[in-house]
XYZ file of C-alpha atoms in Angstrom:
333
model
C 52.269 -39.329 31.869
C 52.084 -40.562 28.340
C 51.901 -44.241 27.847
C 54.633 -44.697 25.199
C 53.646 -48.232 24.808
C 50.477 -46.921 22.964
C 52.305 -44.913 20.466
C 53.089 -47.792 18.085
C 49.651 -49.067 18.179
C 48.290 -45.693 17.610
C 50.547 -45.204 14.684
C 49.444 -48.682 13.276
C 45.767 -47.645 13.545
C 46.437 -44.457 11.741
C 48.057 -46.180 8.960
C 45.355 -48.821 8.715
C 42.676 -46.172 8.375
C 44.682 -44.283 5.686
C 45.156 -47.761 3.879
C 41.475 -48.299 3.845
C 40.697 -44.775 2.803
C 42.916 -45.245 -0.296
C 42.003 -48.847 -0.857
C 39.462 -47.770 -3.767
C 41.776 -45.479 -5.418
C 42.636 -47.844 -8.204
C 40.878 -50.449 -10.154
C 38.648 -50.803 -13.165
C 35.640 -48.890 -11.468
C 37.631 -46.098 -9.833
C 37.142 -42.469 -10.563
C 40.531 -41.881 -8.953
C 42.326 -44.023 -11.329
C 41.611 -42.100 -14.553
C 42.030 -43.720 -18.102
C 40.788 -40.804 -20.089
C 40.977 -37.150 -20.555
C 37.684 -36.359 -18.964
C 38.254 -38.494 -16.046
C 41.727 -36.826 -15.383
C 40.065 -33.346 -15.166
C 37.402 -34.810 -12.707
C 40.051 -36.571 -10.612
C 42.215 -33.365 -10.393
C 39.082 -31.304 -9.427
C 38.521 -33.976 -6.644
C 42.142 -33.643 -5.256
C 42.051 -29.875 -5.407
C 38.765 -30.042 -3.263
C 40.452 -32.572 -0.824
C 43.246 -30.353 -0.558
C 41.145 -27.313 0.119
C 39.167 -29.237 2.706
C 42.347 -30.259 4.527
C 43.751 -26.622 4.522
C 40.269 -25.411 5.657
C 40.418 -28.014 8.441
C 43.773 -27.083 9.557
C 43.174 -23.657 9.618
C 39.859 -23.701 11.646
C 41.277 -26.184 14.106
C 44.527 -24.188 14.365
C 42.692 -21.034 15.174
C 40.585 -22.991 17.767
C 43.736 -24.222 19.421
C 45.322 -20.942 19.319
C 42.528 -19.074 21.100
C 41.844 -21.820 23.471
C 45.403 -22.873 24.410
C 47.864 -20.308 23.457
C 46.409 -16.940 23.618
C 43.591 -17.686 26.423
C 42.023 -14.270 26.845
C 39.103 -12.136 25.769
C 39.112 -10.914 22.230
C 38.247 -7.506 21.027
C 35.119 -6.897 18.939
C 37.251 -6.089 15.993
C 39.057 -9.344 16.156
C 35.597 -11.129 16.505
C 34.264 -9.367 13.594
C 37.255 -10.143 11.504
C 37.062 -13.841 12.307
C 33.227 -13.811 11.382
C 33.274 -11.805 8.124
C 36.570 -13.168 7.008
C 36.408 -16.873 7.997
C 32.650 -17.085 7.730
C 31.773 -15.021 4.667
C 34.725 -13.908 2.584
C 36.872 -17.115 2.586
C 33.919 -19.543 1.842
C 32.654 -17.140 -0.901
C 36.064 -16.721 -2.579
C 36.940 -20.661 -2.386
C 33.417 -21.778 -3.576
C 33.306 -19.293 -6.148
C 36.714 -20.255 -7.608
C 35.571 -23.939 -7.633
C 32.270 -23.077 -9.153
C 33.977 -21.081 -11.900
C 36.603 -23.777 -12.593
C 33.810 -26.435 -12.644
C 31.697 -24.602 -15.170
C 34.808 -23.935 -17.495
C 35.482 -27.686 -17.798
C 31.847 -28.468 -18.354
C 31.771 -27.936 -22.137
C 34.584 -30.233 -22.794
C 32.363 -32.991 -21.632
C 29.569 -31.832 -24.215
C 31.620 -31.318 -27.295
C 31.161 -33.435 -30.389
C 33.180 -36.385 -31.215
C 35.736 -37.180 -33.862
C 33.080 -38.828 -36.026
C 31.921 -41.845 -34.101
C 28.508 -41.603 -32.216
C 27.228 -44.268 -29.881
C 23.629 -44.397 -28.875
C 22.888 -45.925 -25.540
C 19.513 -46.562 -24.282
C 18.909 -47.838 -20.623
C 16.513 -50.709 -20.518
C 15.064 -52.902 -17.762
C 17.769 -53.752 -16.552
C 20.419 -53.602 -19.456
C 21.942 -51.336 -22.181
C 20.941 -51.066 -25.749
C 24.074 -50.003 -27.651
C 24.088 -48.670 -31.299
C 27.313 -47.611 -32.995
C 26.918 -44.930 -35.737
C 30.243 -44.636 -37.661
C 30.795 -41.376 -39.503
C 28.744 -41.152 -42.588
C 26.689 -44.412 -41.922
C 22.903 -44.295 -41.737
C 22.624 -47.778 -40.474
C 23.607 -48.614 -36.818
C 25.762 -51.507 -35.597
C 23.592 -53.005 -32.776
C 25.208 -54.584 -29.682
C 24.261 -54.674 -25.885
C 25.761 -54.307 -22.507
C 29.293 -53.442 -23.705
C 30.908 -50.460 -25.054
C 34.109 -50.215 -27.237
C 36.167 -46.906 -27.673
C 39.019 -46.139 -30.010
C 41.817 -44.839 -27.869
C 42.838 -41.104 -28.141
C 39.739 -40.084 -29.934
C 36.504 -38.255 -28.718
C 33.413 -40.431 -28.952
C 29.966 -38.560 -28.617
C 27.500 -40.683 -26.578
C 23.736 -40.058 -27.066
C 21.936 -41.116 -23.952
C 18.171 -41.915 -23.492
C 15.991 -44.259 -21.338
C 13.115 -46.611 -22.362
C 11.128 -46.765 -19.003
C 12.671 -44.975 -16.022
C 15.585 -42.611 -15.238
C 18.967 -44.251 -15.347
C 22.429 -42.643 -14.916
C 25.262 -43.642 -17.322
C 28.603 -43.743 -15.552
C 32.211 -45.362 -16.351
C 34.185 -43.748 -13.439
C 37.591 -44.550 -15.119
C 36.646 -42.774 -18.265
C 34.560 -39.729 -17.227
C 31.645 -38.359 -15.464
C 28.128 -39.510 -15.047
C 25.227 -38.311 -17.055
C 21.464 -39.025 -16.319
C 19.196 -40.829 -19.097
C 15.506 -39.772 -19.187
C 12.600 -41.345 -20.976
C 11.541 -39.337 -24.144
C 14.614 -37.070 -24.036
C 18.319 -37.223 -25.176
C 21.352 -36.142 -23.180
C 24.633 -36.115 -24.602
C 28.138 -36.778 -23.308
C 31.491 -37.061 -24.879
C 34.583 -39.184 -23.812
C 38.232 -39.341 -24.848
C 39.776 -42.433 -23.459
C 43.465 -42.524 -23.592
C 44.633 -45.946 -21.771
C 43.619 -49.051 -23.563
C 42.073 -51.613 -21.180
C 38.813 -52.873 -19.774
C 36.834 -50.803 -17.298
C 33.582 -51.263 -15.559
C 30.519 -48.971 -15.655
C 27.182 -48.964 -13.601
C 23.933 -47.254 -13.491
C 24.293 -44.486 -10.919
C 20.577 -43.855 -10.473
C 18.458 -46.145 -8.487
C 16.161 -47.516 -11.299
C 14.325 -50.521 -9.723
C 14.615 -53.990 -8.470
C 17.681 -54.948 -10.370
C 19.542 -51.600 -10.338
C 22.616 -53.130 -8.533
C 22.890 -55.760 -11.397
C 22.905 -53.210 -14.280
C 26.657 -52.970 -14.923
C 28.407 -51.965 -18.224
C 31.677 -53.406 -19.561
C 33.845 -50.834 -21.246
C 36.910 -51.598 -23.231
C 39.335 -49.028 -24.820
C 41.241 -50.313 -27.769
C 43.969 -48.994 -30.163
C 42.276 -47.197 -33.224
C 43.290 -50.022 -35.697
C 42.116 -52.797 -33.376
C 38.838 -50.881 -32.818
C 38.339 -50.356 -36.595
C 38.921 -54.111 -37.087
C 36.466 -55.029 -34.205
C 33.770 -52.788 -35.450
C 33.961 -54.227 -39.070
C 33.657 -57.850 -37.326
C 30.653 -56.579 -35.206
C 28.916 -55.293 -38.438
C 28.857 -58.804 -39.909
C 26.091 -61.355 -39.728
C 25.985 -64.128 -37.150
C 28.259 -67.222 -37.399
C 26.616 -70.347 -38.674
C 26.444 -73.109 -36.160
C 29.560 -75.342 -36.597
C 28.520 -78.269 -34.568
C 25.446 -80.623 -34.266
C 24.638 -79.256 -30.664
C 24.819 -75.772 -31.980
C 22.624 -76.580 -35.013
C 19.992 -78.117 -32.547
C 20.169 -75.096 -30.474
C 19.580 -72.941 -33.384
C 16.340 -74.958 -34.093
C 15.391 -74.629 -30.493
C 15.892 -70.930 -30.644
C 13.307 -70.620 -33.432
C 11.010 -73.218 -31.975
C 10.543 -71.477 -28.735
C 10.074 -68.071 -30.371
C 13.176 -66.483 -28.973
C 13.339 -64.296 -32.290
C 10.266 -62.526 -31.079
C 12.182 -60.628 -28.572
C 15.753 -60.854 -29.701
C 17.776 -60.030 -33.147
C 20.288 -62.194 -34.744
C 21.620 -60.611 -37.962
C 21.587 -63.026 -40.959
C 18.734 -64.930 -39.589
C 14.918 -64.330 -39.685
C 14.976 -63.209 -36.186
C 14.454 -59.429 -35.808
C 13.054 -58.886 -32.398
C 13.803 -55.511 -30.656
C 12.333 -56.226 -27.032
C 15.644 -57.835 -25.689
C 19.383 -57.523 -26.493
C 20.632 -58.105 -29.896
C 22.457 -61.495 -29.779
C 24.200 -61.609 -33.089
C 27.808 -61.515 -31.350
C 26.416 -62.433 -27.787
C 29.238 -65.045 -27.330
C 32.003 -62.579 -27.717
C 30.937 -60.472 -24.720
C 32.912 -60.719 -21.538
C 29.534 -60.878 -19.351
C 25.943 -62.106 -19.652
C 22.900 -60.101 -18.433
C 24.755 -56.614 -18.071
C 27.544 -57.861 -15.942
C 25.290 -60.405 -13.880
C 27.184 -63.555 -14.892
C 30.488 -64.364 -16.704
C 29.945 -65.442 -20.350
C 29.937 -69.124 -20.457
C 27.828 -72.044 -21.530
C 26.914 -72.849 -17.863
C 25.864 -69.204 -17.200
C 23.668 -69.216 -20.225
C 22.074 -72.472 -19.276
C 21.196 -70.960 -15.841
C 20.017 -67.711 -17.385
C 17.702 -69.473 -19.795
C 15.988 -71.581 -17.102
C 15.620 -68.792 -14.303
C 16.480 -65.374 -15.460
C 13.983 -63.816 -12.799
C 15.867 -65.585 -9.976
C 19.285 -64.229 -11.211
C 17.770 -60.805 -12.027
C 14.632 -59.985 -10.250
C 12.211 -58.045 -12.544
C 13.937 -58.897 -15.766
C 11.392 -58.959 -18.567
C 12.661 -62.223 -20.124
C 10.454 -65.135 -19.608
C 11.913 -68.399 -17.946
C 12.186 -71.717 -19.812
C 12.035 -74.176 -17.002
C 10.282 -76.845 -19.246
C 13.500 -77.261 -21.358
C 15.458 -80.352 -20.703
C 18.945 -80.104 -19.383
C 20.071 -81.383 -22.697
C 18.047 -78.860 -24.491
C 19.356 -75.740 -22.702
C 22.849 -77.246 -23.227
C 22.326 -77.306 -27.103
C 20.695 -73.564 -26.817
C 23.488 -72.392 -24.746
C 26.102 -73.947 -27.172
C 24.442 -72.180 -30.056
C 24.500 -68.796 -28.288
C 27.947 -69.115 -27.011
C 29.215 -69.807 -30.564
C 27.777 -66.223 -31.732
C 31.022 -64.430 -31.727
């Protein structure tokens, strides 16, 4: 006898499982909530594969049910041969062959040249060096840990790594691409929906792999052009006494040996370019939100917040000095 009292509970459990399965289908780091032409193609490929898997599951279990519950008797050799050859060879080869062919036909779209803008991204330990190369320019606009794209235009990405293998991935905008030391790989993206999206290194690359995030913003073309013009400018001069003291501390502590700030004598290439660091949404490749308090914490103990980071700690600075230095850096917008 069926316990009808358990039916609502079973139905609730079913919908709970479905809800959990679909909980990650949207958001700023979801491949199933595409915001670009390339991600839409990959999402379609995923859903086609899911549909095929469901059909195959139903077919196989339907056959199992039919031969074990409906038509329970010995089967002829011809039926057995048909099931083995048709279900075990012909059907998988046909389906997988069709999916492979389709996948290969869409691959060139992800490698085609852009509409003029090129962005060189280098995976560091553990952050992203970013260089914008506008069409016709022989001098890059250098940034770090964030990417900006013009909506509706295809941008070519030139990817490489400084030390170990990384993998570049912004799920809402397109597929992933590995980054190798001493070798360039190329990927192109055509974002269509303005907004902010999150990327991540998708290849285990060391101690702070999980803290190697990447902020991406898709902007209307006019807004992107204005932003790029601002990004190409030299750093702002400190506007307050605290910021001026912070600028002096930056020089005194030798920070310019590792960091560059355009418009100043500091031209270091070891760490991220800090010319407009205050305008970024996060600090240390997504590890902290951009704020004066976060900058202070990072200056004092970067290795605690991001194990393995190459930046040295400055615990000898007083709280007043870290506040001045953080105020200066936060004002670089």
